[in-house]
Amino acid sequence: MAPPDKSEIIFLIRAYNDMDIQMSLVHEFAKDERFNIRVIGYPCDGDMGSPQSHEAARYMYDKYGVSFETVLDKAPAPFHLRLMYKFERFIAPLRHKSWADNIVVGSVLKTLHLAVLVPMRKMLKGELPWLDKIAESWDPVFINCDEAVLQKGRAYILDKYVSSMSARGVHVYAIQTGQTAYYDASPNKASIEVSENMKTLQCLKGCVHRFTVPAKLDSDVVRERSPNLKPEVHGNLRMDRSWIKRLHEEILVPPYMNKKAYMDKLPQGKGPKVVFMLSKLGYGIKVDELKDSIKLVADMPGVSCAIKPHTRGMKFDFMDPKQLSDTVIVPDIPSALLIEWADILLFTGSSIAFHAMILNKRVGFLQNAQYIPTIFDDGLSCDKFDTNEQLQAFLENWRDNGEPEVDAETLKARHKWQADNIHGGLESGLTAQHYKDLYLGDLKVLKNPHQRKVS
């Protein structure tokens, strides 16, 4: 329970992705001493949210005392589920250690992990009456979660309690996880499955106070699939300008990190340093074109090159690394360090490019390697390459004459593009502050006497 002089706010987390989206807002409210912040992981689709595993969790706890917890941390959660969850959380990170690349060790860890994870997922689906006492003990001024609250059948706790919180005078806010960068909103099989789920979005009367999305394209997609919904465009919380800066300066690259150990793995030539931030190949990638672009840069004299496969499960197995001269493949180096090292980041649609843009780093969109129309096609957001010949000429000019200048009008247009396409029209880019002001404006007009006032 919150101290008597503080109002409690609950952020519900089902997975890493929605934790990543909500963290800037958690931070914005955590700075306000009127509030006690609880970030709670819950079961959804059989998976268990684990907010403690987010890279910003320790920072938020140490600096602001934010509570990161799960519904499986203590009773009334069944003892066997608590034990299984603790073991699963212990074993999962071990599978990503370098020594786990050993075939025997990796196989043993995978077997142990799945032996617990698979039955635990089954036990976390369907009706979970032990959650009743947990949810009934909550007394927040509002609950923040993602669109799962609008998808009946995904999570017992959302269906039974959160969607009916308004009757208790509690506002529920739903935020779309992720941002649509593709005009074909289903670029791969995984996204097609997500889009089928999105068709089940339904806003029952009083279910949520607001359902917010990052940009107009997201709103258009939601309205087409679910005409009964009225999503509001308020910008991408994950890309809050001040939060991105804090992430890169204090959290993702903290002062105690051994940066030299990572940087020593990267080429240190004098020419332009190029990093490819790869999307999964299912996201509309013209694989042959991408391979040609990579080989072009790798073979270019006076240019340093590094390649970062997508952070979620992508292996660099679509071409032979031996073809790539002095290029290094660096799945283990944090993206924040690669952005710091590189002079230009090349991408085909990954949202990591937003980070670099917001940090005023040079970014290049490889439209030649992308067959799905994207929000980057207009060329207003960054440098754009329609052919490998353009890419080659650009890098050779940089190598021989220094970084090509960007005139003031182009810089202004790029900033406006960010405001329109990332930050919900906010020139400041401070989306978290905007969301906080929006929520507090709602709370000031609450009439239900049960609801604690925010003064």
Short mmCIF file of C-alpha atoms in Angstrom, two decimals:
data_model
loop_
_atom_site.label_atom_id
_atom_site.label_comp_id
_atom_site.label_asym_id
_atom_site.label_seq_id
_atom_site.Cartn_x
_atom_site.Cartn_y
_atom_site.Cartn_z
CA MET A 1 0.00 0.00 0.00
CA ALA A 2 1.13 3.58 -0.62
CA PRO A 3 2.11 5.78 2.33
CA PRO A 4 -0.91 7.79 3.54
CA ASP A 5 0.48 11.04 2.12
CA LYS A 6 1.08 9.59 -1.35
CA SER A 7 -1.24 8.47 -4.11
CA GLU A 8 -0.47 5.09 -5.64
CA ILE A 9 -0.03 4.51 -9.37
CA ILE A 10 0.15 1.01 -10.87
CA PHE A 11 1.83 0.18 -14.16
CA LEU A 12 0.90 -3.33 -15.32
CA ILE A 13 3.54 -5.15 -17.37
CA ARG A 14 3.03 -8.31 -19.43
CA ALA A 15 6.36 -8.37 -21.36
CA TYR A 16 9.60 -6.49 -22.01
CA ASN A 17 8.11 -4.55 -24.92
CA ASP A 18 5.36 -2.83 -22.98
CA MET A 19 7.78 -2.19 -20.10
CA ASP A 20 10.04 -0.43 -22.60
CA ILE A 21 7.14 1.69 -23.84
CA GLN A 22 5.95 2.70 -20.37
CA MET A 23 9.29 3.32 -18.65
CA SER A 24 9.61 6.99 -19.57
CA LEU A 25 6.17 7.61 -18.05
CA VAL A 26 7.13 5.62 -14.95
CA HIS A 27 10.14 7.92 -14.66
CA GLU A 28 8.07 11.06 -15.17
CA PHE A 29 5.67 10.18 -12.35
CA ALA A 30 8.46 8.81 -10.14
CA LYS A 31 10.08 12.26 -10.10
CA ASP A 32 6.87 13.63 -8.56
CA GLU A 33 6.99 13.09 -4.80
CA ARG A 34 3.20 13.01 -4.54
CA PHE A 35 3.13 9.50 -5.98
CA ASN A 36 4.14 6.01 -4.98
CA ILE A 37 4.89 3.98 -8.12
CA ARG A 38 4.37 0.23 -8.43
CA VAL A 39 5.37 -1.62 -11.59
CA ILE A 40 3.73 -5.05 -11.52
CA GLY A 41 4.31 -8.00 -13.82
CA TYR A 42 1.28 -10.19 -14.53
CA PRO A 43 0.51 -13.31 -16.63
CA CYS A 44 -0.79 -12.74 -20.16
CA ASP A 45 -1.13 -15.39 -22.88
CA GLY A 46 0.65 -17.75 -20.50
CA ASP A 47 3.77 -15.59 -20.38
CA MET A 48 4.84 -13.80 -17.23
CA GLY A 49 5.80 -10.13 -17.15
CA SER A 50 9.15 -9.59 -15.40
CA PRO A 51 9.68 -5.83 -15.03
CA GLN A 52 12.72 -6.35 -12.78
CA SER A 53 14.66 -7.58 -15.82
CA HIS A 54 14.45 -4.25 -17.66
CA GLU A 55 17.81 -2.48 -17.85
CA ALA A 56 16.35 0.68 -16.28
CA ALA A 57 14.77 -1.07 -13.29
CA ARG A 58 17.79 -0.86 -10.97
CA TYR A 59 18.29 2.82 -11.83
CA MET A 60 14.63 3.62 -11.13
CA TYR A 61 14.66 1.75 -7.83
CA ASP A 62 17.91 3.30 -6.60
CA LYS A 63 17.04 6.86 -7.64
CA TYR A 64 13.30 7.03 -6.94
CA GLY A 65 12.37 3.93 -4.95
CA VAL A 66 10.08 2.60 -7.69
CA SER A 67 8.76 -0.85 -6.78
CA PHE A 68 9.30 -3.53 -9.44
CA GLU A 69 7.36 -6.67 -8.56
CA THR A 70 5.21 -9.46 -9.95
CA VAL A 71 2.04 -11.20 -8.84
CA LEU A 72 4.19 -14.31 -8.33
CA ASP A 73 6.53 -12.79 -5.77
CA LYS A 74 4.60 -13.93 -2.72
CA ALA A 75 1.37 -15.49 -1.44
CA PRO A 76 -1.46 -15.81 -2.33
CA ALA A 77 0.28 -16.97 -5.50
CA PRO A 78 0.60 -20.78 -5.29
CA PHE A 79 3.91 -21.95 -3.87
CA HIS A 80 4.69 -24.24 -6.82
CA LEU A 81 4.21 -21.37 -9.30
CA ARG A 82 6.39 -19.06 -7.24
CA LEU A 83 9.12 -21.69 -7.15
CA MET A 84 8.89 -22.40 -10.87
CA TYR A 85 9.03 -18.71 -11.70
CA LYS A 86 12.11 -18.11 -9.55
CA PHE A 87 13.90 -21.02 -11.22
CA GLU A 88 12.88 -19.86 -14.70
CA ARG A 89 14.14 -16.33 -13.98
CA PHE A 90 17.43 -17.81 -12.71
CA ILE A 91 18.04 -20.09 -15.68
CA ALA A 92 16.87 -17.83 -18.55
CA PRO A 93 19.77 -15.31 -18.40
CA LEU A 94 22.32 -18.13 -18.28
CA ARG A 95 21.30 -19.21 -21.79
CA HIS A 96 22.64 -15.91 -23.13
CA LYS A 97 26.09 -16.16 -21.52
CA SER A 98 29.06 -16.60 -23.86
CA TRP A 99 29.99 -19.90 -22.23
CA ALA A 100 26.48 -21.19 -23.03
CA ASP A 101 27.46 -21.25 -26.73
CA ASN A 102 29.03 -24.61 -26.01
CA ILE A 103 26.72 -27.19 -27.63
CA VAL A 104 26.51 -29.44 -24.56
CA VAL A 105 26.10 -26.63 -22.04
CA GLY A 106 23.57 -24.83 -24.23
CA SER A 107 21.54 -27.99 -24.72
CA VAL A 108 21.42 -28.72 -20.98
CA LEU A 109 20.36 -25.16 -20.15
CA LYS A 110 17.69 -25.18 -22.85
CA THR A 111 16.28 -28.49 -21.60
CA LEU A 112 16.16 -27.27 -17.99
CA HIS A 113 14.61 -23.97 -19.00
CA LEU A 114 11.87 -25.47 -21.15
CA ALA A 115 11.15 -28.16 -18.55
CA VAL A 116 9.96 -25.38 -16.26
CA LEU A 117 8.76 -22.77 -18.75
CA VAL A 118 6.38 -24.94 -20.79
CA PRO A 119 4.27 -26.27 -17.88
CA MET A 120 4.38 -22.90 -16.14
CA ARG A 121 2.90 -21.23 -19.23
CA LYS A 122 0.04 -23.73 -19.25
CA MET A 123 -0.63 -23.08 -15.57
CA LEU A 124 -0.77 -19.31 -16.14
CA LYS A 125 -3.51 -19.46 -18.77
CA GLY A 126 -7.26 -19.40 -18.18
CA GLU A 127 -8.89 -18.59 -14.87
CA LEU A 128 -6.50 -17.84 -12.02
CA PRO A 129 -8.67 -17.22 -8.94
CA TRP A 130 -5.63 -16.74 -6.70
CA LEU A 131 -5.21 -13.38 -8.44
CA ASP A 132 -8.51 -12.19 -6.96
CA LYS A 133 -7.09 -11.20 -3.57
CA ILE A 134 -4.12 -9.50 -5.19
CA ALA A 135 -6.18 -7.30 -7.49
CA GLU A 136 -8.76 -6.53 -4.81
CA SER A 137 -5.99 -5.08 -2.62
CA TRP A 138 -5.03 -2.48 -5.22
CA ASP A 139 -6.16 1.09 -4.58
CA PRO A 140 -4.44 3.28 -7.20
CA VAL A 141 -5.42 6.65 -8.60
CA PHE A 142 -4.96 5.09 -12.03
CA ILE A 143 -3.68 1.98 -13.78
CA ASN A 144 -1.55 2.10 -16.91
CA CYS A 145 -1.23 -0.92 -19.21
CA ASP A 146 -1.09 -1.77 -22.90
CA GLU A 147 -3.72 -2.79 -25.46
CA ALA A 148 -4.04 -6.28 -23.95
CA VAL A 149 -6.75 -4.82 -21.70
CA LEU A 150 -8.84 -4.41 -24.87
CA GLN A 151 -8.35 -8.04 -25.94
CA LYS A 152 -10.65 -10.29 -23.98
CA GLY A 153 -9.26 -13.68 -23.03
CA ARG A 154 -5.59 -12.76 -22.97
CA ALA A 155 -5.25 -12.14 -19.23
CA TYR A 156 -7.54 -13.16 -16.36
CA ILE A 157 -6.56 -10.20 -14.22
CA LEU A 158 -7.35 -7.73 -17.00
CA ASP A 159 -10.67 -9.32 -17.89
CA LYS A 160 -11.98 -9.61 -14.35
CA TYR A 161 -10.56 -6.58 -12.57
CA VAL A 162 -8.76 -3.97 -14.59
CA SER A 163 -11.46 -3.55 -17.24
CA SER A 164 -14.03 -2.89 -14.50
CA MET A 165 -11.89 -0.53 -12.40
CA SER A 166 -13.88 2.51 -13.53
CA ALA A 167 -16.75 1.35 -11.31
CA ARG A 168 -14.37 1.89 -8.39
CA GLY A 169 -13.43 5.37 -9.58
CA VAL A 170 -10.09 4.28 -11.02
CA HIS A 171 -9.03 5.41 -14.46
CA VAL A 172 -7.44 2.78 -16.71
CA TYR A 173 -5.16 3.94 -19.53
CA ALA A 174 -4.14 1.70 -22.41
CA ILE A 175 -1.05 2.47 -24.48
CA GLN A 176 -0.27 0.76 -27.77
CA THR A 177 2.92 -1.27 -27.55
CA GLY A 178 5.26 -0.36 -30.39
CA GLN A 179 4.86 1.91 -33.38
CA THR A 180 3.86 1.09 -36.94
CA ALA A 181 6.61 2.05 -39.39
CA TYR A 182 5.20 0.02 -42.31
CA TYR A 183 2.20 1.02 -44.40
CA ASP A 184 1.63 -2.72 -44.78
CA ALA A 185 1.12 -3.26 -41.07
CA SER A 186 1.83 -7.01 -41.29
CA PRO A 187 5.36 -7.29 -42.70
CA ASN A 188 6.03 -10.80 -41.43
CA LYS A 189 4.27 -13.87 -40.07
CA ALA A 190 4.72 -12.82 -36.44
CA SER A 191 3.14 -9.46 -37.15
CA ILE A 192 0.29 -11.10 -39.02
CA GLU A 193 -0.50 -13.03 -35.87
CA VAL A 194 -0.42 -9.79 -33.90
CA SER A 195 -2.69 -8.12 -36.44
CA GLU A 196 -5.22 -10.93 -36.06
CA ASN A 197 -5.20 -10.26 -32.31
CA MET A 198 -5.64 -6.56 -32.98
CA LYS A 199 -8.89 -7.32 -34.77
CA THR A 200 -10.28 -8.45 -31.41
CA LEU A 201 -9.70 -5.05 -29.80
CA GLN A 202 -12.90 -3.94 -28.18
CA CYS A 203 -13.62 -1.02 -25.94
CA LEU A 204 -16.38 -2.02 -23.56
CA LYS A 205 -18.20 0.92 -22.01
CA GLY A 206 -16.07 2.29 -19.20
CA CYS A 207 -13.25 -0.17 -19.91
CA VAL A 208 -10.50 2.39 -20.48
CA HIS A 209 -10.44 6.13 -20.10
CA ARG A 210 -8.04 6.63 -23.01
CA PHE A 211 -6.40 4.35 -25.58
CA THR A 212 -3.35 6.14 -26.93
CA VAL A 213 -1.18 5.42 -29.97
CA PRO A 214 2.08 7.04 -31.14
CA ALA A 215 1.14 8.46 -34.55
CA LYS A 216 -1.61 8.94 -37.12
CA LEU A 217 -0.63 5.79 -39.04
CA ASP A 218 -1.17 3.73 -35.89
CA SER A 219 -4.55 5.38 -35.39
CA ASP A 220 -5.55 4.65 -38.99
CA VAL A 221 -4.56 0.97 -38.64
CA VAL A 222 -6.51 0.56 -35.38
CA ARG A 223 -9.62 2.30 -36.72
CA GLU A 224 -9.61 0.16 -39.85
CA ARG A 225 -9.46 -3.05 -37.84
CA SER A 226 -11.61 -1.97 -34.92
CA PRO A 227 -14.05 0.78 -35.97
CA ASN A 228 -15.56 0.90 -32.48
CA LEU A 229 -12.29 2.17 -31.00
CA LYS A 230 -11.26 5.81 -30.87
CA PRO A 231 -7.49 5.84 -30.36
CA GLU A 232 -5.88 9.15 -29.46
CA VAL A 233 -2.55 10.20 -30.98
CA HIS A 234 -0.19 11.46 -28.26
CA GLY A 235 3.29 10.39 -29.39
CA ASN A 236 5.72 7.56 -28.69
CA LEU A 237 6.56 7.33 -24.99
CA ARG A 238 9.54 5.10 -25.65
CA MET A 239 11.09 7.87 -27.77
CA ASP A 240 10.64 10.72 -25.29
CA ARG A 241 13.57 13.02 -26.10
CA SER A 242 14.77 13.52 -22.51
CA TRP A 243 14.33 9.83 -21.71
CA ILE A 244 16.41 8.74 -24.71
CA LYS A 245 19.19 11.08 -23.57
CA ARG A 246 19.00 9.71 -20.02
CA LEU A 247 18.98 6.13 -21.28
CA HIS A 248 22.14 6.61 -23.30
CA GLU A 249 24.03 8.69 -20.74
CA GLU A 250 23.07 7.10 -17.41
CA ILE A 251 21.39 3.73 -17.93
CA LEU A 252 22.40 1.85 -21.08
CA VAL A 253 25.97 3.16 -20.83
CA PRO A 254 26.43 3.76 -17.08
CA PRO A 255 29.69 5.25 -15.74
CA TYR A 256 30.83 1.90 -14.35
CA MET A 257 30.49 0.06 -17.68
CA ASN A 258 33.78 -1.15 -19.16
CA LYS A 259 33.28 0.67 -22.46
CA LYS A 260 36.85 0.02 -23.56
CA ALA A 261 36.28 -3.74 -23.59
CA TYR A 262 33.46 -3.24 -26.08
CA MET A 263 35.07 -0.48 -28.12
CA ASP A 264 38.24 -2.52 -28.59
CA LYS A 265 36.17 -5.00 -30.63
CA LEU A 266 35.25 -2.29 -33.13
CA PRO A 267 37.32 -1.04 -36.09
CA GLN A 268 39.21 2.16 -35.32
CA GLY A 269 39.97 3.53 -38.80
CA LYS A 270 40.05 7.22 -39.73
CA GLY A 271 37.31 7.08 -42.37
CA PRO A 272 33.56 7.13 -41.74
CA LYS A 273 32.45 4.49 -39.24
CA VAL A 274 29.30 2.68 -40.40
CA VAL A 275 27.02 0.43 -38.37
CA PHE A 276 24.26 -1.66 -39.93
CA MET A 277 21.36 -2.05 -37.49
CA LEU A 278 19.52 -5.01 -38.97
CA SER A 279 15.83 -5.78 -38.85
CA LYS A 280 14.63 -9.37 -38.95
CA LEU A 281 14.59 -10.55 -42.54
CA GLY A 282 10.83 -11.14 -42.44
CA TYR A 283 10.22 -7.41 -42.18
CA GLY A 284 10.10 -6.74 -45.90
CA ILE A 285 13.83 -7.12 -46.46
CA LYS A 286 15.20 -7.63 -49.96
CA VAL A 287 17.87 -10.02 -48.75
CA ASP A 288 20.03 -9.96 -51.88
CA GLU A 289 20.00 -6.16 -51.93
CA LEU A 290 20.90 -6.01 -48.25
CA LYS A 291 23.77 -8.44 -48.79
CA ASP A 292 25.04 -6.30 -51.65
CA SER A 293 24.88 -3.17 -49.48
CA ILE A 294 26.76 -4.85 -46.65
CA LYS A 295 29.44 -6.24 -48.95
CA LEU A 296 29.80 -2.86 -50.65
CA VAL A 297 30.55 -1.09 -47.37
CA ALA A 298 32.68 -3.95 -46.04
CA ASP A 299 34.94 -3.85 -49.10
CA MET A 300 35.21 -0.06 -49.30
CA PRO A 301 38.74 1.19 -48.50
CA GLY A 302 38.92 3.77 -45.74
CA VAL A 303 35.52 2.89 -44.28
CA SER A 304 35.01 1.02 -40.99
CA CYS A 305 32.00 -1.28 -40.69
CA ALA A 306 30.15 -3.10 -37.90
CA ILE A 307 26.94 -5.13 -38.07
CA LYS A 308 24.40 -5.53 -35.28
CA PRO A 309 21.77 -8.26 -35.82
CA HIS A 310 18.33 -7.51 -34.42
CA THR A 311 18.46 -7.87 -30.65
CA ARG A 312 15.53 -10.30 -30.36
CA GLY A 313 16.65 -13.66 -31.64
CA MET A 314 18.28 -12.76 -34.97
CA LYS A 315 21.39 -14.63 -36.06
CA PHE A 316 23.72 -13.38 -38.76
CA ASP A 317 23.37 -16.49 -40.90
CA PHE A 318 22.13 -15.15 -44.24
CA MET A 319 25.64 -14.52 -45.59
CA ASP A 320 29.16 -15.75 -44.92
CA PRO A 321 31.08 -13.41 -42.57
CA LYS A 322 34.29 -14.45 -44.32
CA GLN A 323 33.11 -12.40 -47.31
CA LEU A 324 33.21 -9.21 -45.27
CA SER A 325 36.88 -8.25 -45.03
CA ASP A 326 37.53 -6.41 -41.75
CA THR A 327 33.87 -5.97 -40.84
CA VAL A 328 32.92 -7.09 -37.34
CA ILE A 329 29.60 -8.66 -36.35
CA VAL A 330 28.71 -7.50 -32.85
CA PRO A 331 25.50 -9.01 -31.43
CA ASP A 332 26.88 -8.59 -27.90
CA ILE A 333 27.71 -4.87 -28.03
CA PRO A 334 24.88 -2.66 -26.70
CA SER A 335 23.14 -0.62 -29.38
CA ALA A 336 23.80 2.54 -27.36
CA LEU A 337 27.56 2.03 -27.66
CA LEU A 338 27.30 1.33 -31.37
CA ILE A 339 25.34 4.54 -31.89
CA GLU A 340 28.05 6.38 -29.95
CA TRP A 341 30.83 4.76 -32.01
CA ALA A 342 29.30 5.13 -35.45
CA ASP A 343 29.36 8.18 -37.70
CA ILE A 344 26.28 6.89 -39.54
CA LEU A 345 23.69 4.22 -38.76
CA LEU A 346 22.21 2.34 -41.73
CA PHE A 347 18.82 0.63 -41.34
CA THR A 348 15.85 -0.81 -43.24
CA GLY A 349 13.03 0.02 -40.82
CA SER A 350 14.12 -0.77 -37.26
CA SER A 351 12.93 1.70 -34.63
CA ILE A 352 16.46 1.86 -33.18
CA ALA A 353 16.98 4.49 -35.89
CA PHE A 354 14.66 6.76 -33.87
CA HIS A 355 17.22 6.69 -31.04
CA ALA A 356 19.99 7.86 -33.34
CA MET A 357 17.82 10.56 -34.92
CA ILE A 358 16.81 11.94 -31.53
CA LEU A 359 20.48 11.95 -30.45
CA ASN A 360 21.34 13.95 -33.59
CA LYS A 361 23.40 11.15 -35.12
CA ARG A 362 23.60 10.63 -38.87
CA VAL A 363 21.12 8.00 -40.10
CA GLY A 364 20.71 6.41 -43.53
CA PHE A 365 17.64 4.50 -44.72
CA LEU A 366 18.37 1.66 -47.18
CA GLN A 367 15.20 1.90 -49.22
CA ASN A 368 16.85 -0.23 -51.89
CA ALA A 369 16.73 -3.17 -49.45
CA GLN A 370 13.09 -2.73 -48.32
CA TYR A 371 10.09 -3.72 -50.43
CA ILE A 372 7.32 -2.66 -48.02
CA PRO A 373 6.33 1.04 -48.06
CA THR A 374 7.45 2.74 -44.83
CA ILE A 375 7.21 6.09 -43.09
CA PHE A 376 10.85 6.72 -44.08
CA ASP A 377 10.23 6.62 -47.84
CA ASP A 378 9.65 10.36 -48.20
CA GLY A 379 13.30 11.04 -47.37
CA LEU A 380 12.42 13.74 -44.85
CA SER A 381 13.61 11.87 -41.75
CA CYS A 382 17.23 11.15 -42.70
CA ASP A 383 19.59 10.38 -45.59
CA LYS A 384 17.94 7.92 -48.00
CA PHE A 385 19.57 5.54 -50.46
CA ASP A 386 17.52 4.20 -53.36
CA THR A 387 20.49 2.33 -54.88
CA ASN A 388 23.83 0.97 -53.81
CA GLU A 389 25.44 3.39 -56.24
CA GLN A 390 24.03 6.28 -54.18
CA LEU A 391 25.33 4.70 -50.98
CA GLN A 392 28.78 4.19 -52.48
CA ALA A 393 29.02 7.76 -53.77
CA PHE A 394 27.87 9.15 -50.41
CA LEU A 395 30.45 7.21 -48.37
CA GLU A 396 33.29 7.82 -50.82
CA ASN A 397 32.57 11.55 -50.71
CA TRP A 398 32.56 11.42 -46.91
CA ARG A 399 35.83 9.49 -46.85
CA ASP A 400 37.58 11.84 -49.29
CA ASN A 401 36.12 15.22 -48.31
CA GLY A 402 34.71 14.86 -44.80
CA GLU A 403 31.13 14.48 -43.60
CA PRO A 404 28.60 15.96 -46.05
CA GLU A 405 26.94 19.00 -44.53
CA VAL A 406 23.23 19.13 -43.81
CA ASP A 407 21.78 22.57 -44.43
CA ALA A 408 19.59 24.38 -41.92
CA GLU A 409 16.37 23.86 -43.88
CA THR A 410 16.94 20.10 -44.04
CA LEU A 411 17.67 19.95 -40.32
CA LYS A 412 14.48 21.89 -39.63
CA ALA A 413 12.49 19.52 -41.85
CA ARG A 414 13.95 16.49 -40.04
CA HIS A 415 13.05 17.91 -36.66
CA LYS A 416 9.50 18.53 -37.86
CA TRP A 417 9.33 14.96 -39.21
CA GLN A 418 10.28 13.66 -35.76
CA ALA A 419 7.63 15.83 -34.13
CA ASP A 420 4.94 14.67 -36.56
CA ASN A 421 5.87 10.98 -36.80
CA ILE A 422 7.35 10.15 -33.40
CA HIS A 423 6.27 12.74 -30.84
CA GLY A 424 2.59 13.26 -31.59
CA GLY A 425 3.12 16.77 -32.96
CA LEU A 426 5.19 17.92 -29.96
CA GLU A 427 8.11 20.08 -31.10
CA SER A 428 9.77 19.51 -27.72
CA GLY A 429 9.64 15.73 -28.08
CA LEU A 430 8.76 15.46 -24.37
CA THR A 431 6.03 12.87 -24.70
CA ALA A 432 6.24 11.59 -21.12
CA GLN A 433 5.59 15.06 -19.68
CA HIS A 434 2.71 15.44 -22.13
CA TYR A 435 1.14 12.12 -21.02
CA LYS A 436 1.58 13.06 -17.37
CA ASP A 437 -0.13 16.42 -17.90
CA LEU A 438 -2.92 14.63 -19.79
CA TYR A 439 -3.51 12.13 -16.99
CA LEU A 440 -3.36 14.71 -14.22
CA GLY A 441 -5.84 16.84 -16.13
CA ASP A 442 -8.22 13.87 -16.07
CA LEU A 443 -7.72 13.24 -12.36
CA LYS A 444 -8.57 16.82 -11.41
CA VAL A 445 -12.14 16.42 -12.65
CA LEU A 446 -12.87 13.10 -10.94
CA LYS A 447 -16.14 13.21 -8.99
CA ASN A 448 -16.17 9.77 -7.39
CA PRO A 449 -15.61 10.25 -3.63
CA HIS A 450 -13.77 6.93 -3.51
CA GLN A 451 -11.03 8.40 -5.68
CA ARG A 452 -8.09 10.02 -3.89
CA LYS A 453 -7.56 13.55 -5.12
CA VAL A 454 -4.23 14.72 -6.49
CA SER A 455 -3.44 18.17 -5.15
#
